[in-house]
mmCIF file of C-alpha atoms in Angstrom:
data_model
loop_
_atom_site.group_PDB
_atom_site.id
_atom_site.type_symbol
_atom_site.label_atom_id
_atom_site.label_comp_id
_atom_site.label_asym_id
_atom_site.label_seq_id
_atom_site.Cartn_x
_atom_site.Cartn_y
_atom_site.Cartn_z
ATOM 1 C CA UNK Q 138 -24.146 -29.088 -10.826
ATOM 2 C CA UNK Q 139 -21.261 -26.748 -11.604
ATOM 3 C CA UNK Q 140 -17.977 -27.381 -13.391
ATOM 4 C CA UNK Q 141 -15.098 -25.677 -11.556
ATOM 5 C CA UNK Q 142 -11.480 -26.069 -12.698
ATOM 6 C CA UNK Q 143 -8.437 -26.422 -10.435
ATOM 7 C CA UNK Q 144 -7.759 -22.702 -10.621
ATOM 8 C CA UNK Q 145 -11.081 -22.036 -8.900
ATOM 9 C CA UNK Q 146 -12.887 -20.646 -11.951
ATOM 10 C CA UNK Q 147 -16.463 -21.645 -12.862
ATOM 11 C CA UNK Q 148 -16.438 -23.094 -16.385
ATOM 12 C CA UNK Q 149 -19.994 -24.295 -16.869
ATOM 13 C CA UNK Q 150 -23.354 -24.996 -15.200
ATOM 14 C CA UNK Q 151 -24.655 -28.477 -16.002
ATOM 15 C CA UNK Q 152 -27.777 -28.712 -13.880
ATOM 16 C CA UNK Q 153 -29.729 -26.683 -11.305
ATOM 17 C CA UNK Q 154 -31.489 -28.749 -8.653
ATOM 18 C CA UNK Q 155 -33.196 -25.935 -6.724
ATOM 19 C CA UNK Q 156 -33.164 -22.446 -8.225
ATOM 20 C CA UNK Q 157 -34.627 -20.875 -5.066
ATOM 21 C CA UNK Q 158 -31.460 -21.716 -3.141
ATOM 22 C CA UNK Q 159 -29.068 -20.062 -5.574
ATOM 23 C CA UNK Q 160 -27.109 -17.199 -3.989
ATOM 24 C CA UNK Q 161 -29.092 -13.960 -3.910
ATOM 25 C CA UNK Q 162 -27.977 -11.701 -6.734
ATOM 26 C CA UNK Q 163 -27.089 -14.455 -9.213
ATOM 27 C CA UNK Q 164 -30.555 -14.744 -10.773
ATOM 28 C CA UNK Q 165 -31.714 -12.149 -13.286
ATOM 29 C CA UNK Q 166 -35.115 -12.082 -14.994
ATOM 30 C CA UNK Q 167 -35.931 -15.428 -13.396
ATOM 31 C CA UNK Q 168 -32.859 -17.236 -14.758
ATOM 32 C CA UNK Q 169 -29.390 -17.952 -13.423
ATOM 33 C CA UNK Q 170 -26.895 -15.418 -14.751
ATOM 34 C CA UNK Q 171 -23.605 -17.308 -15.157
ATOM 35 C CA UNK Q 172 -21.563 -14.102 -15.141
ATOM 36 C CA UNK Q 173 -23.119 -12.999 -11.843
ATOM 37 C CA UNK Q 174 -22.525 -16.459 -10.358
ATOM 38 C CA UNK Q 175 -18.869 -16.350 -11.450
ATOM 39 C CA UNK Q 176 -18.513 -12.861 -9.984
ATOM 40 C CA UNK Q 177 -20.077 -14.023 -6.698
ATOM 41 C CA UNK Q 178 -17.731 -17.027 -6.595
ATOM 42 C CA UNK Q 179 -14.585 -15.048 -7.482
ATOM 43 C CA UNK Q 180 -15.310 -12.480 -4.786
ATOM 44 C CA UNK Q 181 -15.519 -15.326 -2.300
ATOM 45 C CA UNK Q 182 -11.731 -15.631 -2.348
ATOM 46 C CA UNK Q 183 -9.176 -13.546 -0.417
ATOM 47 C CA UNK Q 184 -8.893 -10.235 -2.321
ATOM 48 C CA UNK Q 185 -5.709 -9.458 -4.223
ATOM 49 C CA UNK Q 186 -5.543 -6.154 -2.296
ATOM 50 C CA UNK Q 187 -4.992 -7.944 1.049
ATOM 51 C CA UNK Q 188 -1.843 -6.755 2.798
ATOM 52 C CA UNK Q 189 1.258 -8.915 2.079
ATOM 53 C CA UNK Q 190 -0.748 -11.239 -0.170
ATOM 54 C CA UNK Q 191 2.142 -11.658 -2.626
ATOM 55 C CA UNK Q 192 4.473 -13.107 0.027
ATOM 56 C CA UNK Q 193 1.641 -15.321 1.282
ATOM 57 C CA UNK Q 194 1.068 -16.775 -2.209
ATOM 58 C CA UNK Q 195 4.821 -17.282 -2.695
ATOM 59 C CA UNK Q 196 4.974 -19.345 0.498
ATOM 60 C CA UNK Q 197 2.187 -21.673 -0.607
ATOM 61 C CA UNK Q 198 3.357 -21.687 -4.246
ATOM 62 C CA UNK Q 199 0.034 -20.658 -5.800
ATOM 63 C CA UNK Q 200 -0.500 -17.963 -8.470
ATOM 64 C CA UNK Q 201 -3.610 -16.434 -6.855
ATOM 65 C CA UNK Q 202 -5.995 -16.912 -3.948
ATOM 66 C CA UNK Q 203 -8.789 -18.405 -6.083
ATOM 67 C CA UNK Q 204 -6.917 -21.724 -6.093
ATOM 68 C CA UNK Q 205 -7.593 -22.010 -2.368
ATOM 69 C CA UNK Q 206 -11.363 -22.074 -2.939
ATOM 70 C CA UNK Q 207 -11.246 -25.547 -4.478
ATOM 71 C CA UNK Q 208 -8.773 -26.786 -1.866
ATOM 72 C CA UNK Q 209 -11.178 -25.888 0.956
ATOM 73 C CA UNK Q 210 -14.417 -26.720 -0.923
ATOM 74 C CA UNK Q 211 -15.411 -23.048 -0.861
ATOM 75 C CA UNK Q 212 -16.482 -23.414 2.769
ATOM 76 C CA UNK Q 213 -17.130 -20.260 4.761
ATOM 77 C CA UNK Q 214 -18.242 -19.096 8.191
ATOM 78 C CA UNK Q 215 -20.593 -16.555 6.597
ATOM 79 C CA UNK Q 216 -22.984 -18.834 4.722
ATOM 80 C CA UNK Q 217 -23.865 -22.434 3.834
ATOM 81 C CA UNK Q 218 -22.518 -22.691 0.253
ATOM 82 C CA UNK Q 219 -19.815 -25.184 -0.640
ATOM 83 C CA UNK Q 220 -18.592 -27.453 -3.436
ATOM 84 C CA UNK Q 221 -17.528 -31.107 -3.647
ATOM 85 C CA UNK Q 222 -16.419 -33.515 -6.351
ATOM 86 C CA UNK Q 223 -19.286 -35.060 -8.265
ATOM 87 C CA UNK Q 224 -18.298 -38.563 -7.127
ATOM 88 C CA UNK Q 225 -17.811 -37.562 -3.460
ATOM 89 C CA UNK Q 226 -20.149 -38.779 -0.731
ATOM 90 C CA UNK Q 227 -19.101 -36.128 1.815
ATOM 91 C CA UNK Q 228 -21.992 -34.477 3.653
ATOM 92 C CA UNK Q 229 -22.391 -30.934 4.974
ATOM 93 C CA UNK Q 230 -22.424 -32.175 8.563
ATOM 94 C CA UNK Q 231 -18.998 -33.764 8.060
ATOM 95 C CA UNK Q 232 -17.215 -30.708 6.659
ATOM 96 C CA UNK Q 233 -18.873 -27.418 7.662
ATOM 97 C CA UNK Q 234 -16.711 -25.150 9.807
ATOM 98 C CA UNK Q 235 -19.570 -24.196 12.141
ATOM 99 C CA UNK Q 236 -19.546 -27.674 13.683
ATOM 100 C CA UNK Q 237 -16.139 -29.077 12.719
ATOM 101 C CA UNK Q 238 -12.588 -28.022 13.522
ATOM 102 C CA UNK Q 239 -10.491 -26.388 10.834
ATOM 103 C CA UNK Q 240 -6.809 -25.908 10.099
ATOM 104 C CA UNK Q 241 -4.964 -22.826 11.414
ATOM 105 C CA UNK Q 242 -2.205 -23.145 8.814
ATOM 106 C CA UNK Q 243 -3.636 -20.548 6.401
ATOM 107 C CA UNK Q 244 -4.319 -18.108 9.253
ATOM 108 C CA UNK Q 245 -0.763 -18.513 10.537
ATOM 109 C CA UNK Q 246 0.642 -17.820 7.080
ATOM 110 C CA UNK Q 247 -1.629 -14.820 6.529
ATOM 111 C CA UNK Q 248 -0.269 -13.316 9.742
ATOM 112 C CA UNK Q 249 3.310 -13.924 8.598
ATOM 113 C CA UNK Q 250 4.154 -16.775 10.943
ATOM 114 C CA UNK Q 251 6.817 -19.127 9.599
ATOM 115 C CA UNK Q 252 5.364 -22.517 8.786
ATOM 116 C CA UNK Q 253 6.466 -25.783 7.242
ATOM 117 C CA UNK Q 254 6.173 -26.147 3.467
ATOM 118 C CA UNK Q 255 3.303 -28.611 3.883
ATOM 119 C CA UNK Q 256 0.054 -27.033 5.004
ATOM 120 C CA UNK Q 257 -3.581 -28.016 5.443
ATOM 121 C CA UNK Q 258 -5.784 -25.677 3.341
ATOM 122 C CA UNK Q 259 -9.092 -26.648 5.028
ATOM 123 C CA UNK Q 260 -9.773 -23.247 6.560
ATOM 124 C CA UNK Q 261 -12.475 -20.550 6.494
ATOM 125 C CA UNK Q 262 -9.646 -18.019 6.103
ATOM 126 C CA UNK Q 263 -9.752 -18.751 2.356
ATOM 127 C CA UNK Q 264 -13.140 -17.018 2.069
ATOM 128 C CA UNK Q 265 -12.649 -13.860 4.156
ATOM 129 C CA UNK Q 266 -13.043 -10.487 2.442
ATOM 130 C CA UNK Q 267 -11.181 -7.263 3.205
ATOM 131 C CA UNK Q 268 -7.725 -5.730 2.856
ATOM 132 C CA UNK Q 269 -6.633 -5.972 6.500
ATOM 133 C CA UNK Q 270 -4.995 -9.125 7.881
ATOM 134 C CA UNK Q 271 -7.749 -11.410 9.199
ATOM 135 C CA UNK Q 272 -8.089 -14.965 10.395
ATOM 136 C CA UNK Q 273 -10.613 -17.257 12.072
ATOM 137 C CA UNK Q 274 -9.778 -19.040 15.301
ATOM 138 C CA UNK Q 275 -11.761 -21.282 17.630
ATOM 139 C CA UNK Q 276 -11.613 -19.685 21.100
ATOM 140 C CA UNK Q 277 -13.395 -21.421 23.983
ATOM 141 C CA UNK Q 278 -15.438 -23.363 21.448
ATOM 142 C CA UNK Q 279 -16.594 -20.231 19.589
ATOM 143 C CA UNK Q 280 -15.683 -19.208 16.044
ATOM 144 C CA UNK Q 281 -13.946 -15.847 16.355
ATOM 145 C CA UNK Q 282 -12.596 -13.486 13.698
ATOM 146 C CA UNK Q 283 -9.288 -11.787 14.520
ATOM 147 C CA UNK Q 284 -8.388 -8.638 12.603
ATOM 148 C CA UNK Q 285 -5.210 -6.541 12.645
ATOM 149 C CA UNK Q 286 -4.647 -2.829 12.073
ATOM 150 C CA UNK Q 287 -3.310 -1.499 8.782
ATOM 151 C CA UNK Q 288 0.074 -0.740 10.362
ATOM 152 C CA UNK Q 289 1.709 -0.045 13.725
ATOM 153 C CA UNK Q 290 0.550 3.595 13.828
ATOM 154 C CA UNK Q 291 -3.034 2.951 12.715
ATOM 155 C CA UNK Q 292 -5.928 2.272 15.076
ATOM 156 C CA UNK Q 293 -8.713 0.375 13.263
ATOM 157 C CA UNK Q 294 -8.979 -2.079 16.171
ATOM 158 C CA UNK Q 295 -9.633 0.708 18.679
ATOM 159 C CA UNK Q 296 -12.244 2.153 16.326
ATOM 160 C CA UNK Q 297 -14.200 -1.103 16.418
ATOM 161 C CA UNK Q 298 -14.381 -0.806 20.208
ATOM 162 C CA UNK Q 299 -15.450 2.846 19.982
ATOM 163 C CA UNK Q 300 -18.170 1.967 17.456
ATOM 164 C CA UNK Q 301 -19.389 -0.743 19.855
ATOM 165 C CA UNK Q 302 -19.571 1.833 22.672
ATOM 166 C CA UNK Q 303 -21.728 4.136 20.535
ATOM 167 C CA UNK Q 304 -23.960 1.255 19.443
ATOM 168 C CA UNK Q 305 -24.399 0.203 23.073
ATOM 169 C CA UNK Q 306 -25.723 3.588 24.223
ATOM 170 C CA UNK Q 307 -27.898 4.054 21.123
ATOM 171 C CA UNK Q 308 -29.147 0.437 21.279
ATOM 172 C CA UNK Q 309 -28.014 -0.333 17.729
ATOM 173 C CA UNK Q 310 -27.621 -4.084 17.052
ATOM 174 C CA UNK Q 311 -23.907 -4.650 16.562
ATOM 175 C CA UNK Q 312 -21.053 -7.104 16.799
ATOM 176 C CA UNK Q 313 -19.115 -6.862 20.071
ATOM 177 C CA UNK Q 314 -15.348 -6.477 19.702
ATOM 178 C CA UNK Q 315 -12.554 -6.882 22.220
ATOM 179 C CA UNK Q 316 -8.864 -6.020 21.955
ATOM 180 C CA UNK Q 317 -5.885 -8.320 22.061
ATOM 181 C CA UNK Q 318 -2.387 -6.877 21.957
ATOM 182 C CA UNK Q 319 0.532 -8.846 20.559
ATOM 183 C CA UNK Q 320 4.172 -7.984 19.993
ATOM 184 C CA UNK Q 321 3.447 -6.677 16.495
ATOM 185 C CA UNK Q 322 -0.295 -5.945 16.334
ATOM 186 C CA UNK Q 323 -3.279 -4.652 18.235
ATOM 187 C CA UNK Q 324 -6.003 -7.052 17.166
ATOM 188 C CA UNK Q 325 -9.758 -6.798 17.501
ATOM 189 C CA UNK Q 326 -11.709 -10.016 17.999
ATOM 190 C CA UNK Q 327 -15.390 -10.741 17.506
ATOM 191 C CA UNK Q 328 -17.556 -13.852 17.550
ATOM 192 C CA UNK Q 329 -19.235 -15.104 14.384
ATOM 193 C CA UNK Q 330 -22.824 -13.836 14.158
ATOM 194 C CA UNK Q 331 -23.742 -16.478 11.548
ATOM 195 C CA UNK Q 332 -24.424 -20.104 12.459
ATOM 196 C CA UNK Q 333 -25.032 -23.376 10.638
ATOM 197 C CA UNK Q 334 -28.615 -22.387 9.792
ATOM 198 C CA UNK Q 335 -28.189 -18.776 8.666
ATOM 199 C CA UNK Q 336 -26.268 -16.811 6.071
ATOM 200 C CA UNK Q 337 -25.019 -13.275 5.568
ATOM 201 C CA UNK Q 338 -26.209 -11.759 2.300
ATOM 202 C CA UNK Q 339 -24.113 -8.731 1.392
ATOM 203 C CA UNK Q 340 -25.702 -5.518 0.160
ATOM 204 C CA UNK Q 341 -23.994 -5.916 -3.208
ATOM 205 C CA UNK Q 342 -25.744 -9.269 -3.736
ATOM 206 C CA UNK Q 343 -29.069 -7.757 -2.692
ATOM 207 C CA UNK Q 344 -28.626 -4.889 -5.155
ATOM 208 C CA UNK Q 345 -27.721 -7.355 -7.914
ATOM 209 C CA UNK Q 346 -31.035 -9.120 -7.278
ATOM 210 C CA UNK Q 347 -33.027 -5.994 -8.093
ATOM 211 C CA UNK Q 348 -33.685 -4.408 -11.461
ATOM 212 C CA UNK Q 349 -35.558 -1.153 -11.928
ATOM 213 C CA UNK Q 350 -37.006 0.089 -15.241
ATOM 214 C CA UNK Q 351 -35.751 3.595 -14.408
ATOM 215 C CA UNK Q 352 -32.487 4.707 -12.786
ATOM 216 C CA UNK Q 353 -32.823 5.363 -9.048
ATOM 217 C CA UNK Q 354 -30.363 6.270 -6.299
ATOM 218 C CA UNK Q 355 -28.158 3.697 -4.608
ATOM 219 C CA UNK Q 356 -30.099 4.215 -1.390
ATOM 220 C CA UNK Q 357 -33.512 3.595 -2.954
ATOM 221 C CA UNK Q 358 -32.171 0.682 -4.991
ATOM 222 C CA UNK Q 359 -31.075 -1.036 -1.782
ATOM 223 C CA UNK Q 360 -34.290 -0.177 0.108
ATOM 224 C CA UNK Q 361 -36.473 -1.420 -2.762
ATOM 225 C CA UNK Q 362 -34.401 -4.588 -3.207
ATOM 226 C CA UNK Q 363 -34.808 -5.408 0.498
ATOM 227 C CA UNK Q 364 -38.556 -4.769 0.300
ATOM 228 C CA UNK Q 365 -38.736 -7.111 -2.665
ATOM 229 C CA UNK Q 366 -37.157 -9.761 -0.430
ATOM 230 C CA UNK Q 367 -39.808 -9.056 2.234
ATOM 231 C CA UNK Q 368 -37.832 -6.866 4.633
ATOM 232 C CA UNK Q 369 -38.124 -3.151 5.481
ATOM 233 C CA UNK Q 370 -34.585 -1.940 6.061
ATOM 234 C CA UNK Q 371 -35.194 1.816 6.506
ATOM 235 C CA UNK Q 372 -34.876 2.082 10.303
ATOM 236 C CA UNK Q 373 -31.766 -0.131 10.252
ATOM 237 C CA UNK Q 374 -30.182 2.131 7.628
ATOM 238 C CA UNK Q 375 -31.053 5.169 9.770
ATOM 239 C CA UNK Q 376 -28.903 3.744 12.548
ATOM 240 C CA UNK Q 377 -26.033 2.713 10.308
ATOM 241 C CA UNK Q 378 -25.895 6.119 8.604
ATOM 242 C CA UNK Q 379 -25.922 7.964 11.938
ATOM 243 C CA UNK Q 380 -23.177 5.753 13.362
ATOM 244 C CA UNK Q 381 -21.036 6.249 10.257
ATOM 245 C CA UNK Q 382 -21.633 10.010 10.453
ATOM 246 C CA UNK Q 383 -20.403 10.122 14.053
ATOM 247 C CA UNK Q 384 -17.426 7.859 13.308
ATOM 248 C CA UNK Q 385 -16.694 9.511 9.934
ATOM 249 C CA UNK Q 386 -16.498 5.990 8.489
ATOM 250 C CA UNK Q 387 -14.913 6.198 5.032
ATOM 251 C CA UNK Q 388 -15.274 2.504 4.138
ATOM 252 C CA UNK Q 389 -18.917 1.412 4.544
ATOM 253 C CA UNK Q 390 -18.901 -0.369 1.193
ATOM 254 C CA UNK Q 391 -21.613 -2.719 -0.069
ATOM 255 C CA UNK Q 392 -19.827 -5.800 1.271
ATOM 256 C CA UNK Q 393 -19.716 -4.901 4.949
ATOM 257 C CA UNK Q 394 -23.441 -4.615 5.585
ATOM 258 C CA UNK Q 395 -26.470 -6.589 4.455
ATOM 259 C CA UNK Q 396 -29.168 -8.992 5.609
ATOM 260 C CA UNK Q 397 -29.280 -12.270 7.522
ATOM 261 C CA UNK Q 398 -31.322 -15.037 5.909
ATOM 262 C CA UNK Q 399 -32.485 -18.421 7.131
ATOM 263 C CA UNK Q 400 -30.574 -20.788 4.859
ATOM 264 C CA UNK Q 401 -33.373 -23.389 4.842
ATOM 265 C CA UNK Q 402 -36.639 -21.403 4.776
ATOM 266 C CA UNK Q 403 -34.963 -18.508 2.858
ATOM 267 C CA UNK Q 404 -36.782 -16.031 5.127
ATOM 268 C CA UNK Q 405 -35.011 -12.723 5.754
ATOM 269 C CA UNK Q 406 -34.563 -12.566 9.528
ATOM 270 C CA UNK Q 407 -32.985 -9.140 10.068
ATOM 271 C CA UNK Q 408 -30.331 -6.749 8.937
ATOM 272 C CA UNK Q 409 -26.838 -7.877 9.826
ATOM 273 C CA UNK Q 410 -25.605 -6.326 13.079
ATOM 274 C CA UNK Q 411 -23.189 -3.447 12.571
ATOM 275 C CA UNK Q 412 -19.666 -4.727 11.923
ATOM 276 C CA UNK Q 413 -16.451 -3.576 10.261
ATOM 277 C CA UNK Q 414 -16.400 0.090 11.325
ATOM 278 C CA UNK Q 415 -12.633 0.223 11.842
ATOM 279 C CA UNK Q 416 -11.834 2.504 8.903
ATOM 280 C CA UNK Q 417 -13.018 5.583 10.747
ATOM 281 C CA UNK Q 418 -11.978 8.625 12.801
ATOM 282 C CA UNK Q 419 -9.275 9.551 10.267
ATOM 283 C CA UNK Q 420 -7.110 6.532 11.039
ATOM 284 C CA UNK Q 421 -5.832 6.784 7.449
ATOM 285 C CA UNK Q 422 -4.432 10.285 8.050
ATOM 286 C CA UNK Q 423 -0.978 11.195 9.325
ATOM 287 C CA UNK Q 424 -1.214 12.732 12.852
ATOM 288 C CA UNK Q 425 0.184 16.083 11.715
ATOM 289 C CA UNK Q 426 -2.574 16.321 9.065
ATOM 290 C CA UNK Q 427 -5.406 15.047 11.279
ATOM 291 C CA UNK Q 428 -7.449 18.274 11.116
ATOM 292 C CA UNK Q 429 -6.739 18.957 7.456
ATOM 293 C CA UNK Q 430 -8.664 16.003 6.018
ATOM 294 C CA UNK Q 431 -12.308 15.021 6.021
ATOM 295 C CA UNK Q 432 -12.854 11.665 4.354
ATOM 296 C CA UNK Q 433 -15.653 10.997 1.842
ATOM 297 C CA UNK Q 434 -18.658 8.986 2.976
ATOM 298 C CA UNK Q 435 -19.981 5.662 1.695
ATOM 299 C CA UNK Q 436 -22.033 3.936 0.369
ATOM 300 C CA UNK Q 437 -24.960 6.108 -0.719
ATOM 301 C CA UNK Q 438 -23.574 9.660 -0.928
ATOM 302 C CA UNK Q 439 -20.073 11.060 -1.233
ATOM 303 C CA UNK Q 440 -20.497 13.607 1.578
ATOM 304 C CA UNK Q 441 -21.510 12.760 5.138
ATOM 305 C CA UNK Q 442 -23.864 15.748 5.366
ATOM 306 C CA UNK Q 443 -25.696 14.601 2.230
ATOM 307 C CA UNK Q 444 -25.907 11.011 3.423
ATOM 308 C CA UNK Q 445 -27.347 12.164 6.758
ATOM 309 C CA UNK Q 446 -30.287 13.692 4.863
ATOM 310 C CA UNK Q 447 -31.399 10.151 3.944
ATOM 311 C CA UNK Q 448 -32.254 9.345 7.578
ATOM 312 C CA UNK Q 449 -36.015 9.080 8.076
ATOM 313 C CA UNK Q 450 -36.092 9.577 11.863
ATOM 314 C CA UNK Q 451 -33.761 10.711 14.655
ATOM 315 C CA UNK Q 452 -36.250 10.159 17.492
ATOM 316 C CA UNK Q 453 -34.276 7.188 18.810
ATOM 317 C CA UNK Q 454 -31.089 9.184 19.579
ATOM 318 C CA UNK Q 455 -30.350 10.014 23.227
ATOM 319 C CA UNK Q 456 -27.726 12.767 23.008
ATOM 320 C CA UNK Q 457 -27.035 12.769 26.749
ATOM 321 C CA UNK Q 458 -25.974 9.118 26.557
ATOM 322 C CA UNK Q 459 -24.125 9.742 23.309
ATOM 323 C CA UNK Q 460 -21.924 12.441 24.860
ATOM 324 C CA UNK Q 461 -21.179 10.073 27.756
ATOM 325 C CA UNK Q 462 -19.269 7.866 25.310
ATOM 326 C CA UNK Q 463 -16.492 10.473 25.193
ATOM 327 C CA UNK Q 464 -15.373 9.594 28.722
ATOM 328 C CA UNK Q 465 -15.275 5.917 27.787
ATOM 329 C CA UNK Q 466 -13.184 6.620 24.690
ATOM 330 C CA UNK Q 467 -10.775 8.725 26.752
ATOM 331 C CA UNK Q 468 -10.375 5.847 29.222
ATOM 332 C CA UNK Q 469 -9.944 3.313 26.393
ATOM 333 C CA UNK Q 470 -7.088 5.260 24.797
ATOM 334 C CA UNK Q 471 -5.412 6.413 28.018
ATOM 335 C CA UNK Q 472 -1.834 5.165 28.289
ATOM 336 C CA UNK Q 473 -1.729 3.828 24.724
ATOM 337 C CA UNK Q 474 0.702 4.888 22.005
ATOM 338 C CA UNK Q 475 -2.136 7.007 20.601
ATOM 339 C CA UNK Q 476 -2.288 8.850 23.912
ATOM 340 C CA UNK Q 477 1.465 9.438 24.027
ATOM 341 C CA UNK Q 478 1.462 10.719 20.431
ATOM 342 C CA UNK Q 479 -1.431 13.103 21.090
ATOM 343 C CA UNK Q 480 -3.749 11.321 18.635
ATOM 344 C CA UNK Q 481 -6.094 10.177 21.412
ATOM 345 C CA UNK Q 482 -7.004 13.789 22.245
ATOM 346 C CA UNK Q 483 -7.715 14.464 18.568
ATOM 347 C CA UNK Q 484 -9.969 11.394 18.355
ATOM 348 C CA UNK Q 485 -12.023 12.461 21.390
ATOM 349 C CA UNK Q 486 -12.233 16.052 20.095
ATOM 350 C CA UNK Q 487 -13.354 14.823 16.657
ATOM 351 C CA UNK Q 488 -16.068 12.634 18.181
ATOM 352 C CA UNK Q 489 -17.285 15.564 20.279
ATOM 353 C CA UNK Q 490 -17.384 17.719 17.168
ATOM 354 C CA UNK Q 491 -19.276 15.092 15.114
ATOM 355 C CA UNK Q 492 -21.879 14.519 17.850
ATOM 356 C CA UNK Q 493 -22.424 18.282 18.192
ATOM 357 C CA UNK Q 494 -22.817 18.664 14.411
ATOM 358 C CA UNK Q 495 -25.317 15.792 14.438
ATOM 359 C CA UNK Q 496 -27.301 17.399 17.273
ATOM 360 C CA UNK Q 497 -27.351 20.747 15.427
ATOM 361 C CA UNK Q 498 -28.632 19.020 12.289
ATOM 362 C CA UNK Q 499 -31.354 17.180 14.220
ATOM 363 C CA UNK Q 500 -32.458 20.380 15.975
ATOM 364 C CA UNK Q 501 -32.710 22.133 12.602
ATOM 365 C CA UNK Q 502 -35.067 19.392 11.429
#
């Protein structure tokens, strides 16, 4: 039993009914760490770095996004955790967003759509991470996440499609994305890969669950933490690192990969499928400086070449199929603004260059 004030802050823990079901990464040395629980809860809210968040908060007359956690009972479409008043008789089956409808008011406001002063805060949009504009929507009965690009000239949404193409030919488990163009945005849309019986556990939570008597690298900390939870993550990391090398992904932080766990048995089922690869292929660089910048890598090493050295095996890579992706990328970008501005050619050339560098590295091994 947890005491949470109206501002969304955890004040106190009164009673723990089942320690095993506490969020991964909030228990240290066998006991609940209140600071880690508060950190986990605070990071559940929309980040303050989200684009146009100040105008969004002004419209709903709230000082910060944490207030929305209590108004929507902390419900998410990524896991099974939630809160309710101590005297409430509401059940999970009545309120969870996997099986029940939810309000689109918050999503509309986050995307800048004018709305009445009164709004229904019961939405999974209150618990979505990331700096880009995002919202959940029920499409044909499926829970789908819609994500916008950083601005009109950026192309994160296209990058998600390109990453999916690469994952398809290399048989890497991934989230499928599709494009939707609007008057102001090019959105990418994907279906939720979590359901009412599973949960996504982020890498940062997994790392917080592990303590080593001696300092070790970020990579080995994560590998060892996963092993401690009963899952060997090495081959999955091989695939993620290779994909990020090809895409030159500069934003694979510890919150956009992790493990999927059965929320009832607590068994680790698999690594999460690859998702959130939009911040890639130099989409943060002005077109005239495209070839002047090489972004740093994440999350284990600061240089892509160094991170590639962590891969245990490359036997699974079919380079013939990998090069075939270039034609698909060319077709995807043909006729778009990126094509007219000459950026599309640079993207295809960069991918060709990255694949060739990868092949050279593998041959040297």
